[in-house]
Every structure is written in C-alpha cells, then in structure tokens.
mmCIF file of N, CA and C in Angstrom:
data_model
loop_
_atom_site.group_PDB
_atom_site.id
_atom_site.type_symbol
_atom_site.label_atom_id
_atom_site.label_comp_id
_atom_site.label_asym_id
_atom_site.label_seq_id
_atom_site.Cartn_x
_atom_site.Cartn_y
_atom_site.Cartn_z
ATOM 1 N N MET Z 1 -42.168 10.409 -128.018
ATOM 2 C CA MET Z 1 -40.800 10.571 -128.523
ATOM 3 C C MET Z 1 -39.814 10.473 -127.365
ATOM 4 N N ASN Z 2 -38.824 9.626 -127.533
ATOM 5 C CA ASN Z 2 -37.788 9.599 -126.503
ATOM 6 C C ASN Z 2 -36.639 10.517 -126.900
ATOM 7 N N HIS Z 3 -35.679 10.654 -125.997
ATOM 8 C CA HIS Z 3 -34.613 11.631 -126.203
ATOM 9 C C HIS Z 3 -33.821 11.335 -127.474
ATOM 10 N N GLN Z 4 -33.546 10.056 -127.726
ATOM 11 C CA GLN Z 4 -32.764 9.716 -128.917
ATOM 12 C C GLN Z 4 -33.521 10.089 -130.181
ATOM 13 N N ASN Z 5 -34.826 9.868 -130.186
ATOM 14 C CA ASN Z 5 -35.612 10.241 -131.361
ATOM 15 C C ASN Z 5 -35.552 11.737 -131.598
ATOM 16 N N ILE Z 6 -35.619 12.514 -130.518
ATOM 17 C CA ILE Z 6 -35.549 13.969 -130.654
ATOM 18 C C ILE Z 6 -34.194 14.366 -131.230
ATOM 19 N N ARG Z 7 -33.123 13.747 -130.728
ATOM 20 C CA ARG Z 7 -31.789 14.072 -131.245
ATOM 21 C C ARG Z 7 -31.690 13.709 -132.719
ATOM 22 N N ASN Z 8 -32.214 12.547 -133.087
ATOM 23 C CA ASN Z 8 -32.168 12.149 -134.496
ATOM 24 C C ASN Z 8 -32.926 13.149 -135.351
ATOM 25 N N PHE Z 9 -34.091 13.588 -134.861
ATOM 26 C CA PHE Z 9 -34.873 14.565 -135.611
ATOM 27 C C PHE Z 9 -34.076 15.847 -135.800
ATOM 28 N N MET Z 10 -33.506 16.357 -134.731
ATOM 29 C CA MET Z 10 -32.783 17.621 -134.816
ATOM 30 C C MET Z 10 -31.592 17.502 -135.766
ATOM 31 N N GLU Z 11 -30.948 16.330 -135.777
ATOM 32 C CA GLU Z 11 -29.743 16.185 -136.592
ATOM 33 C C GLU Z 11 -30.056 15.929 -138.059
ATOM 34 N N PHE Z 12 -31.139 15.210 -138.334
ATOM 35 C CA PHE Z 12 -31.353 14.707 -139.690
ATOM 36 C C PHE Z 12 -32.600 15.240 -140.368
ATOM 37 N N ALA Z 13 -33.627 15.587 -139.613
ATOM 38 C CA ALA Z 13 -34.921 15.850 -140.240
ATOM 39 C C ALA Z 13 -34.974 17.216 -140.921
ATOM 40 N N TRP Z 14 -34.214 18.191 -140.438
ATOM 41 C CA TRP Z 14 -34.353 19.533 -141.007
ATOM 42 C C TRP Z 14 -33.993 19.565 -142.482
ATOM 43 N N ASP Z 15 -32.993 18.774 -142.890
ATOM 44 C CA ASP Z 15 -32.655 18.733 -144.317
ATOM 45 C C ASP Z 15 -33.840 18.232 -145.122
ATOM 46 N N GLY Z 16 -34.519 17.196 -144.604
ATOM 47 C CA GLY Z 16 -35.682 16.660 -145.302
ATOM 48 C C GLY Z 16 -36.809 17.671 -145.356
ATOM 49 N N ILE Z 17 -37.028 18.378 -144.238
ATOM 50 C CA ILE Z 17 -38.101 19.372 -144.200
ATOM 51 C C ILE Z 17 -37.801 20.492 -145.193
ATOM 52 N N SER Z 18 -36.572 20.956 -145.227
ATOM 53 C CA SER Z 18 -36.211 22.032 -146.146
ATOM 54 C C SER Z 18 -36.412 21.586 -147.585
ATOM 55 N N PHE Z 19 -36.023 20.344 -147.881
ATOM 56 C CA PHE Z 19 -36.175 19.833 -149.241
ATOM 57 C C PHE Z 19 -37.643 19.730 -149.616
ATOM 58 N N GLU Z 20 -38.456 19.173 -148.739
ATOM 59 C CA GLU Z 20 -39.890 19.037 -149.009
ATOM 60 C C GLU Z 20 -40.524 20.409 -149.201
ATOM 61 N N GLY Z 21 -40.167 21.367 -148.356
ATOM 62 C CA GLY Z 21 -40.729 22.704 -148.467
ATOM 63 C C GLY Z 21 -40.384 23.341 -149.806
ATOM 64 N N ALA Z 22 -39.146 23.192 -150.245
ATOM 65 C CA ALA Z 22 -38.739 23.762 -151.526
ATOM 66 C C ALA Z 22 -39.488 23.087 -152.665
ATOM 67 N N ALA Z 23 -39.666 21.776 -152.582
ATOM 68 C CA ALA Z 23 -40.370 21.049 -153.634
ATOM 69 C C ALA Z 23 -41.823 21.497 -153.698
ATOM 70 N N LEU Z 24 -42.454 21.672 -152.540
ATOM 71 C CA LEU Z 24 -43.849 22.098 -152.521
ATOM 72 C C LEU Z 24 -43.989 23.492 -153.116
ATOM 73 N N LYS Z 25 -43.095 24.403 -152.768
ATOM 74 C CA LYS Z 25 -43.166 25.757 -153.311
ATOM 75 C C LYS Z 25 -42.985 25.729 -154.825
ATOM 76 N N ALA Z 26 -42.072 24.885 -155.300
ATOM 77 C CA ALA Z 26 -41.844 24.789 -156.741
ATOM 78 C C ALA Z 26 -43.094 24.265 -157.436
ATOM 79 N N GLU Z 27 -43.765 23.293 -156.822
ATOM 80 C CA GLU Z 27 -44.980 22.744 -157.425
ATOM 81 C C GLU Z 27 -46.075 23.791 -157.494
ATOM 82 N N VAL Z 28 -46.224 24.571 -156.431
ATOM 83 C CA VAL Z 28 -47.285 25.574 -156.400
ATOM 84 C C VAL Z 28 -47.054 26.612 -157.495
ATOM 85 N N ARG Z 29 -45.804 26.977 -157.725
ATOM 86 C CA ARG Z 29 -45.500 28.001 -158.720
ATOM 87 C C ARG Z 29 -45.706 27.494 -160.137
ATOM 88 N N SER Z 30 -45.502 26.218 -160.370
ATOM 89 C CA SER Z 30 -45.553 25.697 -161.740
ATOM 90 C C SER Z 30 -46.983 25.533 -162.231
#
C-alpha cells in the first residue's frame, strides 16, 4: 500500500465497512 492508497482508505473505506458490518449483523439476526 502506498501513501495515497492509505489516504483513500481512511477517507472512503470506513463508510463501506460500517455498511457491510450493519448488513452482516442484520443477516445474522434474521
């Protein structure tokens, strides 16, 4: 990973991770 990739991850990836985590929890409960 280069520095730009790390910055992109920090800026953009957390929203995706939070969304995926919520979806997985919802699936487990259903």
